[in-house]
Amino acid sequence: MRRGRGQDRERDARTNKRIRAREVMVIESNGEKVGVMPIEIALKRAQDQGLDLVEVAPNANPPVCKILDYGKYKYQQKKKKSEARKHQVRHDLKEVKLRPKTDEHDYDFKLKHVRRFLESGDKVKVTVMFRGREIIHKDIAIDRLREIAKNVEDIAKVEVQPRMEARTMHMILAPDAAKLAKRKKEEEKRAEESARHTEEAQGANTGGEAHSSNAPSVDVPGAQS
């Protein structure tokens, strides 16, 4: 069965004579609740004001209709959706790969990448790849993944526990918004304290220099002028 054009789109609200209910709850354009009334009276009330009767809550019993300018209403709804989309932050699933016996230097480098991705709000898939007989070192891979999870537990949580998939083992980490916010506040607090200590130290040095410059001079006997 072919779908009609625009069937997948959100349907427009029913207005005026398209409203099917016999009785509706009417709300004025200023937000005042008028009450339940026959649809004919509600339509006339809207027409007398040169406005539309718009069904804003069709599933209510009775349906809720508001008297307003439908053209302006559609524009405002479209604008709200557009603003909501602008504020939606897209987060990707990043992947960091390592081997069962990755050396410490390379491990630290990859761990920094994991932290950076998590701090940016992205999820991270940490994958351990096996080659040849390395597959017998599954215990080493599990320990590595758990170690990574431990090292980032201050900003993340394990969303998918370590699991095998063909010749790889992976784990998925997700940023913990509450922990990230707490960490950010702590960093801001430390930065403020550091700035305050620096200002106090500079003030003390300036005061000391001023005191030295204002000190009275003392003539030393026998000194040549």
PDB file of C-alpha atoms in Angstrom, residues 43-208:
ATOM      1  CA  LEU A  43     -16.725  28.404  16.257  1.00  0.00           C
ATOM      2  CA  LYS A  44     -18.913  31.515  16.403  1.00  0.00           C
ATOM      3  CA  ARG A  45     -16.908  32.818  19.369  1.00  0.00           C
ATOM      4  CA  ALA A  46     -13.702  32.509  17.333  1.00  0.00           C
ATOM      5  CA  GLN A  47     -15.255  34.019  14.187  1.00  0.00           C
ATOM      6  CA  ASP A  48     -16.545  37.030  16.125  1.00  0.00           C
ATOM      7  CA  GLN A  49     -12.932  37.798  17.086  1.00  0.00           C
ATOM      8  CA  GLY A  50     -11.636  37.280  13.559  1.00  0.00           C
ATOM      9  CA  LEU A  51      -9.557  34.322  14.768  1.00  0.00           C
ATOM     10  CA  ASP A  52      -9.444  30.539  14.361  1.00  0.00           C
ATOM     11  CA  LEU A  53     -10.553  27.709  16.604  1.00  0.00           C
ATOM     12  CA  VAL A  54      -7.581  25.326  16.872  1.00  0.00           C
ATOM     13  CA  GLU A  55      -7.710  21.841  18.388  1.00  0.00           C
ATOM     14  CA  VAL A  56      -4.580  21.815  20.579  1.00  0.00           C
ATOM     15  CA  ALA A  57      -5.328  18.660  22.620  1.00  0.00           C
ATOM     16  CA  PRO A  58      -7.373  16.274  20.440  1.00  0.00           C
ATOM     17  CA  ASN A  59      -7.001  13.301  22.811  1.00  0.00           C
ATOM     18  CA  ALA A  60      -8.478  15.094  25.809  1.00  0.00           C
ATOM     19  CA  ASN A  61     -12.094  14.437  26.789  1.00  0.00           C
ATOM     20  CA  PRO A  62     -13.567  16.701  25.571  1.00  0.00           C
ATOM     21  CA  PRO A  63     -10.898  17.930  23.114  1.00  0.00           C
ATOM     22  CA  VAL A  64      -9.250  21.221  24.056  1.00  0.00           C
ATOM     23  CA  CYS A  65      -9.480  24.043  21.527  1.00  0.00           C
ATOM     24  CA  LYS A  66      -7.853  27.440  21.643  1.00  0.00           C
ATOM     25  CA  ILE A  67      -8.961  30.631  19.938  1.00  0.00           C
ATOM     26  CA  LEU A  68      -5.986  32.126  18.116  1.00  0.00           C
ATOM     27  CA  ASP A  69      -4.441  33.206  14.829  1.00  0.00           C
ATOM     28  CA  TYR A  70      -3.616  29.841  13.248  1.00  0.00           C
ATOM     29  CA  GLY A  71      -1.075  31.263  10.796  1.00  0.00           C
ATOM     30  CA  LYS A  72       0.864  32.868  13.637  1.00  0.00           C
ATOM     31  CA  TYR A  73       0.475  29.695  15.725  1.00  0.00           C
ATOM     32  CA  LYS A  74       2.030  27.529  12.981  1.00  0.00           C
ATOM     33  CA  TYR A  75       4.911  29.972  12.595  1.00  0.00           C
ATOM     34  CA  GLN A  76       5.620  29.948  16.342  1.00  0.00           C
ATOM     35  CA  GLN A  77       5.492  26.132  16.495  1.00  0.00           C
ATOM     36  CA  LYS A  78       7.894  25.879  13.557  1.00  0.00           C
ATOM     37  CA  LYS A  79      10.233  28.379  15.204  1.00  0.00           C
ATOM     38  CA  LYS A  80      10.204  26.420  18.484  1.00  0.00           C
ATOM     39  CA  LYS A  81      11.108  23.180  16.692  1.00  0.00           C
ATOM     40  CA  SER A  82      13.891  24.931  14.803  1.00  0.00           C
ATOM     41  CA  GLU A  83      15.333  26.329  18.048  1.00  0.00           C
ATOM     42  CA  ALA A  84      15.109  22.908  19.700  1.00  0.00           C
ATOM     43  CA  ARG A  85      17.054  21.334  16.821  1.00  0.00           C
ATOM     44  CA  LYS A  86      19.754  24.005  17.125  1.00  0.00           C
ATOM     45  CA  HIS A  87      20.285  23.148  20.778  1.00  0.00           C
ATOM     46  CA  GLN A  88      20.489  19.416  20.141  1.00  0.00           C
ATOM     47  CA  VAL A  89      24.102  18.303  20.441  1.00  0.00           C
ATOM     48  CA  ARG A  90      25.063  15.374  18.276  1.00  0.00           C
ATOM     49  CA  HIS A  91      27.312  12.857  19.979  1.00  0.00           C
ATOM     50  CA  ASP A  92      29.132  10.148  18.064  1.00  0.00           C
ATOM     51  CA  LEU A  93      30.436   6.735  19.021  1.00  0.00           C
ATOM     52  CA  LYS A  94      34.221   6.965  18.864  1.00  0.00           C
ATOM     53  CA  GLU A  95      36.453   3.906  18.781  1.00  0.00           C
ATOM     54  CA  VAL A  96      39.880   3.359  20.294  1.00  0.00           C
ATOM     55  CA  LYS A  97      41.718   0.164  19.347  1.00  0.00           C
ATOM     56  CA  LEU A  98      44.538  -1.619  21.140  1.00  0.00           C
ATOM     57  CA  ARG A  99      46.198  -5.023  21.374  1.00  0.00           C
ATOM     58  CA  PRO A 100      46.361  -7.396  24.361  1.00  0.00           C
ATOM     59  CA  LYS A 101      50.035  -6.526  24.894  1.00  0.00           C
ATOM     60  CA  THR A 102      50.013  -2.832  23.984  1.00  0.00           C
ATOM     61  CA  ASP A 103      53.066  -1.185  25.586  1.00  0.00           C
ATOM     62  CA  GLU A 104      52.600   1.341  28.394  1.00  0.00           C
ATOM     63  CA  HIS A 105      53.512   4.399  26.300  1.00  0.00           C
ATOM     64  CA  ASP A 106      50.959   3.536  23.607  1.00  0.00           C
ATOM     65  CA  TYR A 107      48.413   2.598  26.287  1.00  0.00           C
ATOM     66  CA  ASP A 108      48.751   6.016  27.982  1.00  0.00           C
ATOM     67  CA  PHE A 109      48.387   7.721  24.603  1.00  0.00           C
ATOM     68  CA  LYS A 110      45.172   5.824  23.832  1.00  0.00           C
ATOM     69  CA  LEU A 111      43.823   6.437  27.344  1.00  0.00           C
ATOM     70  CA  LYS A 112      44.210  10.192  26.776  1.00  0.00           C
ATOM     71  CA  HIS A 113      42.138   9.837  23.602  1.00  0.00           C
ATOM     72  CA  VAL A 114      39.429   7.970  25.529  1.00  0.00           C
ATOM     73  CA  ARG A 115      39.268  10.736  28.152  1.00  0.00           C
ATOM     74  CA  ARG A 116      39.195  13.477  25.522  1.00  0.00           C
ATOM     75  CA  PHE A 117      36.299  11.838  23.664  1.00  0.00           C
ATOM     76  CA  LEU A 118      34.330  11.334  26.884  1.00  0.00           C
ATOM     77  CA  GLU A 119      34.926  14.918  28.009  1.00  0.00           C
ATOM     78  CA  SER A 120      33.553  16.054  24.627  1.00  0.00           C
ATOM     79  CA  GLY A 121      30.347  14.141  25.351  1.00  0.00           C
ATOM     80  CA  ASP A 122      30.969  11.213  22.994  1.00  0.00           C
ATOM     81  CA  LYS A 123      30.609   7.538  23.807  1.00  0.00           C
ATOM     82  CA  VAL A 124      33.723   5.436  23.319  1.00  0.00           C
ATOM     83  CA  LYS A 125      34.024   1.870  22.087  1.00  0.00           C
ATOM     84  CA  VAL A 126      37.311   0.436  23.336  1.00  0.00           C
ATOM     85  CA  THR A 127      38.298  -2.552  21.203  1.00  0.00           C
ATOM     86  CA  VAL A 128      41.034  -5.102  21.860  1.00  0.00           C
ATOM     87  CA  MET A 129      42.088  -6.847  18.636  1.00  0.00           C
ATOM     88  CA  PHE A 130      43.538 -10.364  18.654  1.00  0.00           C
ATOM     89  CA  ARG A 131      45.917 -11.782  16.061  1.00  0.00           C
ATOM     90  CA  GLY A 132      46.901 -15.403  15.746  1.00  0.00           C
ATOM     91  CA  ARG A 133      47.587 -17.023  19.104  1.00  0.00           C
ATOM     92  CA  GLU A 134      46.854 -13.760  20.958  1.00  0.00           C
ATOM     93  CA  ILE A 135      43.292 -15.044  21.247  1.00  0.00           C
ATOM     94  CA  ILE A 136      44.425 -17.148  24.219  1.00  0.00           C
ATOM     95  CA  HIS A 137      45.119 -13.939  26.178  1.00  0.00           C
ATOM     96  CA  LYS A 138      41.485 -13.008  26.764  1.00  0.00           C
ATOM     97  CA  ASP A 139      42.180 -12.503  30.463  1.00  0.00           C
ATOM     98  CA  ILE A 140      44.781  -9.841  29.631  1.00  0.00           C
ATOM     99  CA  ALA A 141      42.277  -8.077  27.364  1.00  0.00           C
ATOM    100  CA  ILE A 142      39.601  -8.079  30.077  1.00  0.00           C
ATOM    101  CA  ASP A 143      42.088  -6.673  32.599  1.00  0.00           C
ATOM    102  CA  ARG A 144      43.072  -3.934  30.138  1.00  0.00           C
ATOM    103  CA  LEU A 145      39.478  -2.915  29.527  1.00  0.00           C
ATOM    104  CA  ARG A 146      38.657  -2.898  33.223  1.00  0.00           C
ATOM    105  CA  GLU A 147      41.766  -0.819  33.878  1.00  0.00           C
ATOM    106  CA  ILE A 148      40.628   1.761  31.326  1.00  0.00           C
ATOM    107  CA  ALA A 149      37.160   1.853  32.890  1.00  0.00           C
ATOM    108  CA  LYS A 150      38.773   2.395  36.305  1.00  0.00           C
ATOM    109  CA  ASN A 151      40.920   5.250  34.977  1.00  0.00           C
ATOM    110  CA  VAL A 152      37.910   7.152  33.618  1.00  0.00           C
ATOM    111  CA  GLU A 153      35.342   6.330  36.301  1.00  0.00           C
ATOM    112  CA  ASP A 154      35.495   9.965  37.464  1.00  0.00           C
ATOM    113  CA  ILE A 155      33.805  11.088  34.217  1.00  0.00           C
ATOM    114  CA  ALA A 156      32.205   7.984  32.694  1.00  0.00           C
ATOM    115  CA  LYS A 157      30.325   4.763  33.243  1.00  0.00           C
ATOM    116  CA  VAL A 158      30.465   1.384  31.528  1.00  0.00           C
ATOM    117  CA  GLU A 159      27.466   1.105  29.224  1.00  0.00           C
ATOM    118  CA  VAL A 160      28.415  -2.262  27.700  1.00  0.00           C
ATOM    119  CA  GLN A 161      30.587  -4.654  29.695  1.00  0.00           C
ATOM    120  CA  PRO A 162      33.568  -6.362  27.968  1.00  0.00           C
ATOM    121  CA  ARG A 163      32.360  -8.944  25.462  1.00  0.00           C
ATOM    122  CA  MET A 164      33.817 -11.042  22.666  1.00  0.00           C
ATOM    123  CA  GLU A 165      32.846 -10.501  19.044  1.00  0.00           C
ATOM    124  CA  ALA A 166      34.677 -12.677  16.487  1.00  0.00           C
ATOM    125  CA  ARG A 167      38.390 -12.004  17.120  1.00  0.00           C
ATOM    126  CA  THR A 168      37.874  -8.807  19.089  1.00  0.00           C
ATOM    127  CA  MET A 169      36.764  -7.876  22.580  1.00  0.00           C
ATOM    128  CA  HIS A 170      35.097  -4.542  23.163  1.00  0.00           C
ATOM    129  CA  MET A 171      33.573  -2.386  25.871  1.00  0.00           C
ATOM    130  CA  ILE A 172      31.495   0.782  25.499  1.00  0.00           C
ATOM    131  CA  LEU A 173      31.939   3.745  27.823  1.00  0.00           C
ATOM    132  CA  ALA A 174      29.416   6.568  28.125  1.00  0.00           C
ATOM    133  CA  PRO A 175      30.051  10.025  29.596  1.00  0.00           C
ATOM    134  CA  ASP A 176      28.416  10.600  32.980  1.00  0.00           C
ATOM    135  CA  ALA A 177      26.851  14.073  32.816  1.00  0.00           C
ATOM    136  CA  ALA A 178      26.628  14.457  36.608  1.00  0.00           C
ATOM    137  CA  LYS A 179      30.273  13.480  37.139  1.00  0.00           C
ATOM    138  CA  LEU A 180      31.443  15.744  34.309  1.00  0.00           C
ATOM    139  CA  ALA A 181      29.511  18.690  35.762  1.00  0.00           C
ATOM    140  CA  LYS A 182      30.956  18.036  39.235  1.00  0.00           C
ATOM    141  CA  ARG A 183      34.476  17.805  37.825  1.00  0.00           C
ATOM    142  CA  LYS A 184      34.016  21.050  35.892  1.00  0.00           C
ATOM    143  CA  LYS A 185      32.879  22.871  39.047  1.00  0.00           C
ATOM    144  CA  GLU A 186      35.883  21.558  40.966  1.00  0.00           C
ATOM    145  CA  GLU A 187      38.248  22.737  38.217  1.00  0.00           C
ATOM    146  CA  GLU A 188      36.605  26.183  38.146  1.00  0.00           C
ATOM    147  CA  LYS A 189      36.894  26.414  41.939  1.00  0.00           C
ATOM    148  CA  ARG A 190      40.595  25.501  41.827  1.00  0.00           C
ATOM    149  CA  ALA A 191      41.175  28.073  39.075  1.00  0.00           C
ATOM    150  CA  GLU A 192      39.431  30.787  41.127  1.00  0.00           C
ATOM    151  CA  GLU A 193      41.471  29.929  44.231  1.00  0.00           C
ATOM    152  CA  SER A 194      44.693  29.962  42.227  1.00  0.00           C
ATOM    153  CA  ALA A 195      43.828  33.363  40.732  1.00  0.00           C
ATOM    154  CA  ARG A 196      42.984  34.736  44.190  1.00  0.00           C
ATOM    155  CA  HIS A 197      46.280  33.499  45.672  1.00  0.00           C
ATOM    156  CA  THR A 198      48.176  35.066  42.767  1.00  0.00           C
ATOM    157  CA  GLU A 199      46.431  38.420  43.299  1.00  0.00           C
ATOM    158  CA  GLU A 200      47.129  38.299  47.045  1.00  0.00           C
ATOM    159  CA  ALA A 201      50.797  37.519  46.417  1.00  0.00           C
ATOM    160  CA  GLN A 202      51.099  40.366  43.915  1.00  0.00           C
ATOM    161  CA  GLY A 203      49.375  42.722  46.360  1.00  0.00           C
ATOM    162  CA  ALA A 204      51.779  41.739  49.133  1.00  0.00           C
ATOM    163  CA  ASN A 205      54.801  42.339  46.877  1.00  0.00           C
ATOM    164  CA  THR A 206      53.474  45.731  45.777  1.00  0.00           C
ATOM    165  CA  GLY A 207      52.855  46.743  49.381  1.00  0.00           C
ATOM    166  CA  GLY A 208      56.371  45.703  50.374  1.00  0.00           C
TER     167      GLY A 208
END
